[in-house]
Amino acid sequence: MAGQSDNGVDVEVLVIGAGVVGIYALYRALDAGFSARTLEAGDGVGGVWYWNRYPSARFDSESYTYAYIFSKELFDEWRWKEEFATQPEIESYLNFVVDRFDLREHISTGEKVASAVYDEAGRAWVVTTEKGTVVRARWVISATGGLSVPHYPEIEGLEDFRGRAYHTGAWPHTPVDFADKRVAIIGNGPSGAQLLPAIVDTVAAVDLYQRTPTWTTPLNNAPISDERQAWLSEHFDEVVKILTTSPSGFLHEPAGKFSTADSPEQRQEFYEKIWRSPGFAKLTSNYYDITTNREVNLEFCEFLAGKIRSIVKDPVTAQRLIPTDHLFGAKRPPFVANYYESFNEPNASLISLRETPIVRVDATGIETTERHREYDVIVYATGFDFGTGALTRMGVRGRDGLDLSTDWEDGPSDFAGFSAHRLPNFFFPGGPHGAGGGNYPRYSQDQVDWITDTLVYAREHGFDVFEPTEAQQDAWMTMIETLAPQSIFSAEHSHYYGANVQGKVRKFLLNPGGRGKLHEILGEMTSTEDYTGAFTQSAPVA
Ligand code: NAP
C-alpha cells in the first residue's frame, strides 16, 4: 500500500468487495475525486457473479435493468444477448466495466478482510486482510453483499462424504463433470431450481431434496432483438427514470387494476398472461392487490397449483411440489424454465424432507428416515447467511469497543440499511435492511449515491466523521419493526428472517418500507439539522 498521506490515512475511501455494488462504489468515489482502493476476497471481480458459477446461474431481473445505468455510453456499448443473462456473460460485463472505467488498478483481489477497527483518535479505520495487508482509510464502504457467505445445512456427517461436494454459492472455477453421475441437490430455492434443469439431461440420476416447496414459475427468457435494443437505447432517459423511481426498480408495466375489476373468468385469462410474463413481472405486473388481498393470492396459488399438476405427470410428485404453507410472493419465488418439466425425466426424483428427513450424510451418500441413497456428487443449494453473514465475520470494531458480531447477535441495528450508530465512517450498502425486495442493484445504487454525496458534503464542509445518531437509528429500526409484518416477504421461515440458519435470531432483514420510505427518510434527514448533526468536525490528527 502507498505510504500515508498528510492527513494520516493511506486512502480516503476503502471499498471492501468488488461485486456489483462495490464496483459502483469505487467508480463513484474515484469520480468524486477521492483517493480510493478496493479489497476483494475473490481472485476476480464480480461478487455473487464470481462465486455463483454453477451451470445455468443467471439473472432473473432483466439484464439491462440489473446492470449499471449511470452511463449512457456504457449502456450502449454493452450488448446483452438475452433478457436474462447467464453468469459467464455477467462476469464478462463486470470485468468490462472495471476496465472501461480504469478501476482495475485500484482493486486488490485475493485480499479477504480479517479485521476492521476504528481508531477514534485518528478518525480512521484500520483494515487488515488475512494476508496481512493493512490499509488505513478515512471512510470504509463495505460492499460485502447479503448473499456472500454460503450456508451449509446442519446435517450430521457432511465431511464424511467421499464423493464430490459443492455449494452453489462457492462453485469451483474448473468445470464440474456431471456426465453419468448420480447427483443429489439439496435445496430448491432459486439456485437449486436453476441447477436441476441444467443438469438433468447429463447425469445418470438426480434427486432433488426439498424441504419447503416453492411457487416456482417460468422465467420466460428471450433473446434481445435489434429492435428491442434500439428502443432501449433511444428511451434511455425514460428507462433510467423508471428504474430510479419505481418501488421495485423494474421496467414491468403495472396491471393498472385491482382483482375486483375482472370477472372470475377474466381473472383466469389474466393469470395465464401473468404465467407467460417475464421474471418478476409475475409480482410487479399482477393485480395491485395480489400481495394484500389473501383471497386473490389464494386464487392465483390455485391457478399455479393447476399448472404444476398439468405439467408434472406423476400426481404424487406434483402434489409434493405444491406449497401449502405460504402464499405466492411470501417467500422469494424462483423464476426458472423447465423446473417442473424436469421431474418428468425418468432419471429425476423429488425427495420430500417433510416426509422423510435426512438422518445423516455418510461416505457414500445420504440416509433419510426412509432409506440410504448413494451419490457421486452432492450439491448444497442451501443458500446463505443472509444480510448479516459477511459483516459479522469481518472483525468489525467500532467506537467505544462496539464489536459488530456480538452487537448484532439479536439482529442488526442500523440506520437506512447502510450505516450504524457507533460505526463512524463505516457504510454497508446492500447490507441488512438495505433492499426492499425489488431489483437489488437499483436499491444499492440509491444507497451508494447517497453515501458518495455524503462524503462529498463532508469534504466540502470540513467534516471527517459521519455517524448516525442513536435517535436516527432508533427511528429507522422502529419503522422496520412496525412495517415488517406488512411486507410481502412475510414468510417467517425464509432467509429474509434469518430462519434458514440454525441458531440465528429471527429478525426481518429487508427494508419493509421499500424504496419510497428509504428516500423519504434520507430526504428528511438531508433537509434538516439532523444531517449536519451526524457529522463531526475534524480534530487534529495526532
Ligand atoms: P435459498 O433461497 O435460501 O434456498 C435454500 C434452499 O435450501 C431452500 O430450499 C431451503 O429450504 C434449503 N435448505 C436450507 N437449509 C436446509 C437444510 N438444513 N436441509 C434441507 N434443506 C435446506 O438459497 P438460494 O437458492 O441460493 O437463493 C438465495 C438468494 O439468492 C435468492 O433469494 C435470490 O435473491 C438469489 N438468487 C438469485 C438467482 C437469480 O435467478 N438471479 C439465482 C439464485 C439465487 P427451506 O425453504 O425449507 O429453508
Coordinates of C-alpha atoms and ligand atoms in Angstrom, one line a residue:
M1 CA 0.0 0.0 0.0
A2 CA 1.1 3.6 -0.6
G3 CA 2.6 5.5 2.3
Q4 CA 0.3 7.5 4.5
S5 CA -0.9 10.8 3.1
D6 CA -0.8 14.1 5.0
N7 CA -4.0 13.5 6.9
G8 CA -2.8 10.2 8.3
V9 CA -4.6 7.8 6.0
D10 CA -3.4 5.6 3.1
V11 CA -6.5 6.2 1.2
E12 CA -9.6 8.3 1.7
V13 CA -12.2 5.7 0.7
L14 CA -11.7 1.9 1.1
V15 CA -14.2 -0.3 -0.6
I16 CA -14.5 -3.9 0.6
G17 CA -15.8 -6.1 -2.1
A18 CA -15.7 -5.9 -5.9
G19 CA -19.2 -7.1 -6.7
V20 CA -22.0 -5.1 -8.5
V21 CA -22.2 -2.7 -5.6
G22 CA -18.5 -2.4 -4.7
I23 CA -17.6 -1.7 -8.3
Y24 CA -20.1 1.1 -8.5
A25 CA -18.9 2.5 -5.1
L26 CA -15.3 2.5 -6.3
Y27 CA -16.3 4.2 -9.5
R28 CA -18.3 6.9 -7.7
A29 CA -15.6 7.5 -5.1
L30 CA -12.9 8.0 -7.8
D31 CA -15.2 10.0 -10.0
A32 CA -15.9 12.3 -7.0
G33 CA -12.2 12.9 -6.7
F34 CA -11.4 10.8 -3.6
S35 CA -8.4 8.5 -3.4
A36 CA -9.9 5.0 -3.3
R37 CA -9.0 1.4 -3.2
T38 CA -10.9 -1.9 -3.1
L39 CA -10.0 -5.1 -1.3
E40 CA -11.7 -8.2 -2.8
A41 CA -11.7 -11.7 -1.3
G42 CA -12.0 -13.5 -4.6
D43 CA -9.3 -13.8 -7.2
G44 CA -11.5 -11.9 -9.6
V45 CA -14.2 -9.2 -9.6
G46 CA -18.0 -9.9 -9.8
G47 CA -19.0 -10.8 -6.2
V48 CA -22.0 -13.2 -6.3
W49 CA -21.4 -13.4 -10.1
Y50 CA -17.9 -14.5 -9.5
W51 CA -18.8 -17.2 -6.8
N52 CA -22.1 -18.5 -8.1
R53 CA -20.9 -20.1 -11.3
Y54 CA -23.0 -23.3 -11.2
P55 CA -24.5 -24.4 -14.6
S56 CA -27.3 -22.1 -15.7
A57 CA -26.8 -19.5 -13.0
R58 CA -28.4 -16.4 -14.5
F59 CA -30.2 -13.1 -13.7
D60 CA -33.9 -13.3 -13.1
S61 CA -34.1 -9.5 -13.3
E62 CA -33.9 -8.2 -16.9
S63 CA -30.2 -7.8 -17.8
Y64 CA -30.4 -4.1 -18.7
T65 CA -32.3 -3.2 -15.6
Y66 CA -29.9 -5.1 -13.2
A67 CA -26.8 -3.7 -15.0
Y68 CA -25.4 -0.2 -14.4
I69 CA -27.4 2.8 -15.6
F70 CA -25.1 5.6 -14.6
S71 CA -23.6 5.9 -18.1
K72 CA -25.4 6.1 -21.4
E73 CA -22.2 5.2 -23.2
L74 CA -21.8 2.1 -21.2
F75 CA -25.4 1.2 -21.7
D76 CA -24.9 1.5 -25.5
E77 CA -21.5 -0.2 -25.6
W78 CA -22.6 -3.4 -23.9
R79 CA -25.0 -5.5 -25.9
W80 CA -26.7 -8.1 -23.7
K81 CA -27.6 -11.3 -25.6
E82 CA -30.7 -12.3 -23.5
E83 CA -33.3 -10.6 -21.4
F84 CA -31.9 -12.7 -18.6
A85 CA -28.2 -13.2 -19.0
T86 CA -26.1 -16.1 -17.8
Q87 CA -23.3 -16.0 -15.3
P88 CA -20.4 -16.0 -17.8
E89 CA -21.9 -13.1 -19.7
I90 CA -22.5 -11.2 -16.4
E91 CA -18.9 -11.8 -15.2
S92 CA -17.6 -10.6 -18.6
Y93 CA -19.7 -7.5 -18.3
L94 CA -18.5 -6.6 -14.8
N95 CA -14.9 -7.1 -16.0
F96 CA -15.7 -4.9 -19.0
V97 CA -17.0 -2.2 -16.7
V98 CA -13.9 -2.4 -14.4
D99 CA -11.6 -1.9 -17.5
R100 CA -13.8 0.6 -19.2
F101 CA -13.6 3.0 -16.2
D102 CA -10.0 2.2 -15.3
L103 CA -10.9 0.7 -12.0
R104 CA -8.7 -2.4 -12.1
E105 CA -5.5 -0.7 -10.8
H106 CA -7.5 0.3 -7.7
I107 CA -8.6 -3.2 -6.9
S108 CA -6.6 -5.8 -5.0
T109 CA -8.0 -9.3 -5.4
G110 CA -7.3 -12.3 -3.2
E111 CA -7.5 -10.0 -0.1
K112 CA -10.0 -11.2 2.4
V113 CA -10.6 -8.7 5.2
A114 CA -9.9 -10.2 8.6
S115 CA -10.5 -7.1 10.8
A116 CA -11.7 -3.6 10.5
V117 CA -11.0 -1.5 13.6
Y118 CA -12.0 2.1 14.2
D119 CA -9.2 4.3 15.5
E120 CA -11.2 7.0 17.3
A121 CA -8.2 9.3 17.9
G122 CA -7.1 9.2 14.3
R123 CA -10.7 9.2 12.9
A124 CA -9.8 6.4 10.6
W125 CA -10.4 2.7 10.0
V126 CA -7.5 0.2 10.2
V127 CA -8.4 -2.7 7.9
T128 CA -6.3 -5.8 7.9
T129 CA -6.6 -8.7 5.5
E130 CA -5.8 -12.4 6.0
K131 CA -2.7 -11.9 4.0
G132 CA -1.5 -9.2 6.4
T133 CA -2.1 -6.2 4.2
V134 CA -3.0 -3.2 6.4
V135 CA -5.0 -0.2 5.0
R136 CA -5.7 3.0 6.9
A137 CA -8.8 4.7 5.5
R138 CA -11.0 7.7 6.4
W139 CA -14.1 6.1 5.1
V140 CA -15.0 2.4 4.6
I141 CA -17.7 1.2 2.2
S142 CA -18.3 -2.4 2.9
A143 CA -20.0 -3.7 -0.2
T144 CA -19.7 -7.3 1.1
G145 CA -23.2 -8.3 0.0
G146 CA -26.1 -10.1 1.6
L147 CA -25.7 -13.3 -0.2
S148 CA -21.9 -13.9 0.2
V149 CA -21.5 -16.4 3.0
P150 CA -22.7 -19.8 1.8
H151 CA -24.8 -21.7 4.3
Y152 CA -24.3 -25.4 4.7
P153 CA -27.1 -27.4 6.3
E154 CA -26.6 -28.6 9.9
I155 CA -26.6 -32.3 9.0
E156 CA -24.5 -35.0 10.6
G157 CA -21.6 -36.4 8.6
L158 CA -21.2 -33.7 5.9
E159 CA -17.4 -34.1 6.0
D160 CA -17.6 -37.9 5.8
F161 CA -18.8 -37.9 2.1
R162 CA -16.1 -39.4 -0.2
G163 CA -17.6 -38.2 -3.5
R164 CA -17.6 -34.6 -4.7
A165 CA -19.5 -32.0 -2.8
Y166 CA -20.2 -28.4 -3.9
H167 CA -22.1 -25.4 -2.7
T168 CA -23.8 -23.4 -5.5
G169 CA -22.5 -20.2 -3.8
A170 CA -18.9 -21.3 -3.9
W171 CA -18.7 -23.1 -7.2
P172 CA -15.3 -24.2 -8.5
H173 CA -13.7 -22.5 -11.4
T174 CA -12.8 -25.7 -13.1
P175 CA -15.8 -27.5 -14.8
V176 CA -17.7 -29.9 -12.7
D177 CA -18.2 -33.2 -14.5
F178 CA -21.8 -34.3 -14.2
A179 CA -21.8 -36.8 -17.0
D180 CA -23.3 -40.1 -15.9
K181 CA -23.0 -39.2 -12.3
R182 CA -25.5 -39.9 -9.5
V183 CA -26.3 -36.5 -8.1
A184 CA -28.1 -35.1 -5.1
I185 CA -29.2 -31.5 -5.0
I186 CA -30.2 -30.3 -1.5
G187 CA -32.4 -27.2 -1.7
N188 CA -35.0 -25.9 -4.1
G189 CA -34.6 -22.1 -3.8
P190 CA -33.6 -20.1 -7.0
S191 CA -30.2 -21.8 -7.1
G192 CA -31.3 -25.4 -6.7
A193 CA -34.2 -24.8 -9.1
Q194 CA -31.9 -23.3 -11.8
L195 CA -29.4 -26.2 -11.4
L196 CA -31.8 -29.1 -11.8
P197 CA -33.0 -28.5 -15.4
A198 CA -29.4 -27.6 -16.4
I199 CA -28.0 -31.0 -15.5
V200 CA -30.9 -33.4 -15.7
D201 CA -30.0 -34.4 -19.3
T202 CA -26.4 -35.1 -18.5
V203 CA -26.5 -37.0 -15.2
A204 CA -27.2 -40.7 -14.7
A205 CA -29.7 -39.7 -12.0
V206 CA -30.6 -36.7 -9.9
D207 CA -32.6 -36.5 -6.7
L208 CA -33.8 -33.1 -5.5
Y209 CA -34.1 -32.9 -1.7
Q210 CA -36.9 -30.4 -1.0
R211 CA -37.8 -29.2 2.5
T212 CA -40.3 -26.4 1.6
P213 CA -42.0 -26.4 -1.8
T214 CA -41.8 -23.1 -3.6
W215 CA -44.0 -21.2 -6.1
T216 CA -41.6 -21.6 -9.0
T217 CA -42.8 -20.1 -12.3
P218 CA -41.3 -19.9 -15.8
L219 CA -38.6 -17.3 -16.3
N220 CA -39.8 -16.7 -19.9
N221 CA -36.4 -15.6 -21.2
A222 CA -35.8 -14.4 -24.8
P223 CA -33.0 -13.1 -26.9
I224 CA -32.9 -9.3 -27.1
S225 CA -33.8 -8.3 -30.6
D226 CA -32.2 -5.4 -32.5
E227 CA -35.5 -3.6 -32.3
R228 CA -35.7 -4.0 -28.6
Q229 CA -32.0 -2.9 -28.2
A230 CA -32.7 0.2 -30.3
W231 CA -35.8 1.1 -28.3
L232 CA -33.9 0.7 -25.0
S233 CA -31.1 3.0 -26.2
E234 CA -33.5 5.6 -27.6
H235 CA -35.5 5.6 -24.4
F236 CA -32.5 5.5 -22.1
D237 CA -33.6 8.6 -20.1
E238 CA -37.1 7.2 -19.6
V239 CA -35.7 3.8 -18.7
V240 CA -33.4 5.4 -16.1
K241 CA -36.3 7.4 -14.7
I242 CA -38.5 4.4 -14.2
L243 CA -35.7 2.3 -12.7
T244 CA -34.7 5.0 -10.3
T245 CA -38.2 5.9 -9.1
S246 CA -40.4 2.8 -9.3
P247 CA -40.8 1.0 -5.9
S248 CA -39.5 -2.3 -7.3
G249 CA -36.7 -1.0 -9.7
F250 CA -38.1 -2.9 -12.7
L251 CA -39.5 -1.7 -16.0
H252 CA -42.5 -4.0 -15.9
E253 CA -45.9 -2.5 -16.8
P254 CA -48.2 -2.4 -13.8
A255 CA -51.6 -4.2 -14.4
G256 CA -53.3 -0.9 -13.7
K257 CA -56.2 -2.7 -11.9
F258 CA -57.3 -4.5 -8.8
S259 CA -58.6 -8.0 -9.0
T260 CA -62.2 -6.8 -8.5
A261 CA -62.0 -5.1 -11.9
D262 CA -62.3 -8.6 -13.6
S263 CA -64.8 -11.4 -13.5
P264 CA -63.6 -14.9 -12.3
E265 CA -63.2 -15.9 -16.0
Q266 CA -61.3 -12.8 -16.9
R267 CA -59.1 -13.4 -13.8
Q268 CA -58.1 -16.8 -15.1
E269 CA -57.3 -15.3 -18.5
F270 CA -55.2 -12.6 -16.7
Y271 CA -53.3 -15.3 -14.7
E272 CA -52.5 -17.1 -18.0
K273 CA -51.0 -13.8 -19.2
I274 CA -49.1 -13.4 -16.0
W275 CA -47.8 -17.0 -16.3
R276 CA -46.3 -16.1 -19.6
S277 CA -44.8 -12.8 -18.4
P278 CA -41.0 -12.4 -17.7
G279 CA -39.4 -13.0 -14.3
F280 CA -40.6 -10.7 -11.5
A281 CA -43.4 -9.3 -13.7
K282 CA -45.5 -12.1 -12.1
L283 CA -45.4 -10.0 -8.9
T284 CA -45.0 -6.4 -10.3
S285 CA -47.5 -6.7 -13.2
N286 CA -50.0 -8.8 -11.3
Y287 CA -53.2 -7.3 -9.7
Y288 CA -52.4 -4.4 -7.4
D289 CA -54.0 -6.4 -4.5
I290 CA -52.1 -9.7 -5.2
T291 CA -50.0 -9.2 -2.1
T292 CA -52.6 -7.5 0.1
N293 CA -55.7 -9.5 -0.6
R294 CA -55.4 -13.0 0.8
E295 CA -58.3 -14.3 -1.3
V296 CA -57.0 -13.2 -4.6
N297 CA -53.5 -14.5 -3.8
L298 CA -55.1 -17.9 -2.9
E299 CA -56.9 -17.9 -6.2
F300 CA -53.6 -17.2 -8.0
C301 CA -51.9 -20.0 -6.0
E302 CA -54.7 -22.4 -7.0
F303 CA -54.1 -21.4 -10.6
L304 CA -50.3 -22.1 -10.2
A305 CA -51.1 -25.4 -8.4
G306 CA -53.2 -26.3 -11.5
K307 CA -50.2 -25.6 -13.7
I308 CA -48.0 -27.8 -11.6
R309 CA -50.5 -30.6 -11.8
S310 CA -50.8 -30.2 -15.6
I311 CA -47.0 -30.3 -16.1
V312 CA -45.8 -33.0 -13.7
K313 CA -47.0 -36.4 -14.8
D314 CA -46.7 -38.2 -11.5
P315 CA -49.6 -36.9 -9.3
V316 CA -47.7 -37.7 -6.1
T317 CA -44.7 -35.7 -7.2
A318 CA -46.9 -32.9 -8.4
Q319 CA -48.7 -32.7 -5.0
R320 CA -45.4 -32.6 -3.2
L321 CA -44.2 -29.7 -5.3
I322 CA -47.2 -27.5 -4.4
P323 CA -46.6 -25.2 -1.4
T324 CA -49.1 -25.4 1.4
D325 CA -47.6 -23.1 3.9
H326 CA -47.1 -19.8 2.1
L327 CA -48.8 -17.6 -0.5
F328 CA -47.2 -16.5 -3.7
G329 CA -44.5 -14.0 -3.0
A330 CA -44.4 -14.6 0.7
K331 CA -41.1 -16.4 0.1
R332 CA -38.8 -15.1 -2.7
P333 CA -40.1 -17.1 -5.7
P334 CA -37.7 -18.7 -8.1
F335 CA -38.2 -17.9 -11.8
V336 CA -36.9 -20.8 -13.8
A337 CA -37.5 -22.5 -17.2
N338 CA -38.3 -26.3 -17.2
Y339 CA -38.2 -26.8 -13.5
Y340 CA -41.4 -28.8 -13.1
E341 CA -40.8 -30.5 -16.5
S342 CA -37.5 -31.9 -15.2
F343 CA -39.4 -34.2 -12.8
N344 CA -40.9 -35.9 -15.8
E345 CA -37.5 -37.2 -16.8
P346 CA -37.0 -40.9 -15.8
N347 CA -33.7 -40.1 -14.0
A348 CA -35.1 -37.3 -11.8
S349 CA -36.8 -37.7 -8.4
L350 CA -38.1 -35.4 -5.8
I351 CA -37.4 -36.4 -2.2
S352 CA -39.6 -34.6 0.3
L353 CA -37.7 -33.8 3.5
R354 CA -41.0 -33.0 5.3
E355 CA -42.0 -36.7 4.9
T356 CA -38.5 -38.3 5.1
P357 CA -35.9 -36.0 6.7
I358 CA -32.2 -36.5 6.2
V359 CA -30.7 -38.5 9.1
R360 CA -27.0 -38.2 8.0
V361 CA -24.6 -37.9 5.2
D362 CA -22.0 -40.6 5.1
A363 CA -19.1 -41.7 2.9
T364 CA -21.2 -43.0 0.0
G365 CA -24.4 -40.9 0.1
I366 CA -27.4 -39.6 2.1
E367 CA -29.5 -41.5 4.6
T368 CA -33.1 -40.3 5.1
T369 CA -35.6 -41.8 7.5
E370 CA -36.8 -43.9 4.5
R371 CA -33.6 -45.3 3.1
H372 CA -29.9 -44.8 2.1
R373 CA -29.1 -43.5 -1.4
E374 CA -25.6 -43.5 -3.0
Y375 CA -24.2 -40.5 -4.9
D376 CA -21.1 -39.4 -6.8
V377 CA -21.9 -35.7 -6.3
I378 CA -23.8 -33.8 -3.6
V379 CA -24.7 -30.2 -4.3
Y380 CA -25.7 -27.9 -1.4
A381 CA -28.1 -25.3 -2.9
T382 CA -28.8 -24.4 0.7
G383 CA -28.5 -20.6 0.5
F384 CA -26.6 -18.1 2.5
D385 CA -26.2 -16.5 5.9
F386 CA -28.3 -13.7 4.5
G387 CA -27.9 -10.0 5.3
T388 CA -25.5 -10.1 8.2
G389 CA -23.3 -13.0 7.3
A390 CA -20.3 -11.2 5.9
L391 CA -20.4 -8.1 8.1
T392 CA -20.4 -10.1 11.4
R393 CA -17.5 -12.3 10.2
M394 CA -15.2 -9.4 9.4
G395 CA -13.9 -8.4 12.8
V396 CA -15.6 -5.0 12.7
R397 CA -14.9 -3.0 15.9
G398 CA -16.5 0.5 16.1
R399 CA -16.5 3.3 18.6
D400 CA -16.4 2.6 22.3
G401 CA -15.5 -1.0 21.8
L402 CA -18.5 -1.9 19.7
D403 CA -18.0 -5.5 18.3
L404 CA -20.4 -5.9 15.4
S405 CA -20.5 -9.7 15.7
T406 CA -21.9 -9.5 19.3
D407 CA -23.8 -6.3 18.9
W408 CA -25.9 -7.8 16.1
E409 CA -26.5 -11.2 17.9
D410 CA -30.1 -10.1 18.5
G411 CA -30.4 -8.8 14.9
P412 CA -28.9 -5.9 13.1
S413 CA -29.5 -2.4 14.3
D414 CA -28.7 0.2 11.6
F415 CA -29.7 3.4 10.0
A416 CA -31.1 3.4 6.5
G417 CA -29.8 -0.1 6.0
F418 CA -26.2 1.1 5.3
S419 CA -24.8 2.7 8.4
A420 CA -25.0 2.4 12.2
H421 CA -24.6 4.3 15.4
R422 CA -21.1 3.7 16.9
L423 CA -19.8 2.7 13.5
P424 CA -18.5 6.2 12.4
N425 CA -17.5 6.5 8.7
F426 CA -18.5 2.9 8.0
F427 CA -21.1 2.2 5.4
F428 CA -22.5 -1.1 4.2
P429 CA -24.7 -0.6 1.0
G430 CA -26.5 -3.8 0.2
G431 CA -26.5 -4.8 3.8
P432 CA -29.3 -5.8 6.1
H433 CA -32.5 -3.6 5.8
G434 CA -31.0 -2.4 2.5
A435 CA -33.1 -3.9 -0.1
G436 CA -36.9 -3.8 -0.1
G437 CA -37.4 -6.9 -2.1
G438 CA -37.1 -5.5 -5.6
N439 CA -34.3 -5.3 -8.1
Y440 CA -31.3 -5.3 -5.7
P441 CA -28.8 -3.2 -7.7
R442 CA -31.3 -0.4 -8.1
Y443 CA -31.7 -0.2 -4.3
S444 CA -28.0 -0.4 -3.8
Q445 CA -27.4 2.3 -6.3
D446 CA -29.6 4.6 -4.3
Q447 CA -27.5 3.8 -1.2
V448 CA -24.1 4.3 -2.9
D449 CA -25.2 7.6 -4.4
W450 CA -26.3 8.9 -1.0
I451 CA -23.1 7.7 0.7
T452 CA -20.9 9.3 -2.0
D453 CA -22.9 12.6 -1.8
T454 CA -22.4 12.5 2.0
L455 CA -18.6 12.0 1.6
V456 CA -18.6 15.0 -0.8
Y457 CA -20.6 17.0 1.6
A458 CA -18.2 16.1 4.4
R459 CA -15.2 17.2 2.3
E460 CA -16.8 20.4 1.3
H461 CA -17.7 21.3 4.9
G462 CA -14.5 20.2 6.6
F463 CA -16.1 17.3 8.4
D464 CA -14.3 14.0 8.7
V465 CA -16.6 11.9 10.8
F466 CA -20.2 10.8 9.9
E467 CA -22.2 8.8 12.3
P468 CA -25.9 8.5 12.5
T469 CA -27.2 9.4 16.0
E470 CA -28.9 6.9 18.3
A471 CA -32.2 8.7 17.8
Q472 CA -31.9 8.4 13.9
Q473 CA -31.1 4.7 14.2
D474 CA -34.0 4.1 16.7
A475 CA -36.5 5.8 14.4
W476 CA -35.3 3.7 11.4
M477 CA -35.5 0.5 13.4
T478 CA -39.0 1.3 14.7
M479 CA -40.0 1.7 11.0
I480 CA -38.5 -1.7 10.2
E481 CA -40.2 -3.4 13.1
T482 CA -43.5 -1.7 12.6
L483 CA -43.8 -2.4 8.9
A484 CA -42.1 -5.9 8.8
P485 CA -45.4 -7.8 9.3
Q486 CA -46.9 -6.0 6.3
S487 CA -44.0 -6.9 3.9
I488 CA -44.9 -9.2 1.0
F489 CA -41.9 -11.4 2.0
S490 CA -43.7 -12.2 5.2
A491 CA -43.0 -16.0 5.5
E492 CA -41.2 -16.1 8.8
H493 CA -39.4 -19.4 7.8
S494 CA -37.5 -17.7 5.0
H495 CA -33.9 -16.4 4.9
Y496 CA -35.3 -12.9 4.9
Y497 CA -35.9 -13.7 8.6
G498 CA -32.6 -15.5 9.0
A499 CA -34.6 -18.6 9.6
N500 CA -32.5 -20.9 7.3
V501 CA -29.5 -20.7 9.7
Q502 CA -29.9 -22.7 12.9
G503 CA -29.4 -20.5 16.0
K504 CA -29.7 -17.2 14.1
V505 CA -32.2 -14.8 15.7
R506 CA -35.4 -14.4 13.6
K507 CA -35.5 -10.8 12.7
F508 CA -36.7 -9.2 9.4
L509 CA -33.6 -8.4 7.3
L510 CA -35.2 -6.4 4.4
N511 CA -36.5 -2.8 4.3
P512 CA -40.3 -3.4 4.6
G513 CA -40.8 0.3 3.8
G514 CA -39.2 -0.2 0.4
R515 CA -37.6 2.4 -1.7
G516 CA -40.2 5.0 -1.1
K517 CA -39.6 5.0 2.7
L518 CA -35.8 5.0 2.2
H519 CA -36.0 8.1 0.0
E520 CA -38.4 9.8 2.4
I521 CA -36.2 9.2 5.4
L522 CA -33.0 10.1 3.7
G523 CA -34.7 13.2 2.2
E524 CA -35.9 14.3 5.5
M525 CA -32.5 13.8 7.1
T526 CA -30.6 15.8 4.5
S527 CA -33.0 18.7 4.6
T528 CA -32.9 19.2 8.3
E529 CA -30.3 19.8 11.1
D530 CA -30.3 16.0 11.6
Y531 CA -27.9 15.8 8.7
T532 CA -25.2 18.1 9.9
G533 CA -25.8 16.7 13.4
A534 CA -24.5 13.4 12.1
F535 CA -21.1 14.9 11.2
T536 CA -18.2 15.9 13.4
Q537 CA -15.6 18.5 12.6
S538 CA -12.0 17.3 12.2
A539 CA -9.8 17.2 15.3
P540 CA -6.1 17.4 14.8
V541 CA -4.7 14.0 14.0
A542 CA -2.1 13.0 16.5
Ligands
NAP1 P1 -32.4 -20.0 -0.7 O1 -33.4 -19.3 -1.4 O2 -32.1 -19.6 0.7 O3 -32.8 -21.6 -0.7 C1 -32.1 -22.5 0.1 C2 -32.8 -23.8 -0.1 O4 -32.1 -24.8 0.7 C3 -34.2 -23.8 0.4 O5 -34.9 -24.7 -0.4 C4 -34.1 -24.4 1.8 O6 -35.2 -25.0 2.3 C5 -33.0 -25.4 1.6 N1 -32.3 -25.7 2.9 C6 -31.6 -24.8 3.6 N2 -31.2 -25.5 4.7 C7 -31.6 -26.8 4.6 C8 -31.4 -27.9 5.4 N3 -30.8 -27.9 6.6 N4 -32.0 -29.1 5.0 C9 -32.6 -29.1 3.8 N5 -32.8 -28.1 3.0 C10 -32.3 -26.9 3.4 O7 -31.0 -20.0 -1.4 P2 -30.7 -19.8 -3.0 O8 -31.5 -20.7 -3.8 O9 -29.2 -19.9 -3.1 O10 -31.1 -18.3 -3.2 C11 -30.7 -17.3 -2.3 C12 -31.0 -15.9 -3.0 O11 -30.0 -15.8 -4.0 C13 -32.3 -15.8 -3.6 O12 -33.3 -15.3 -2.7 C14 -32.0 -14.8 -4.7 O13 -32.1 -13.5 -4.1 C15 -30.6 -15.1 -5.1 N6 -30.6 -15.9 -6.3 C16 -31.0 -15.4 -7.4 C17 -30.9 -16.1 -8.6 C18 -31.3 -15.5 -9.9 O14 -32.1 -16.1 -10.6 N7 -30.9 -14.3 -10.2 C19 -30.4 -17.4 -8.6 C20 -30.0 -17.9 -7.4 C21 -30.1 -17.2 -6.2 P3 -36.3 -24.1 3.2 O15 -37.0 -23.3 2.1 O16 -37.1 -25.1 3.8 O17 -35.5 -23.2 4.1

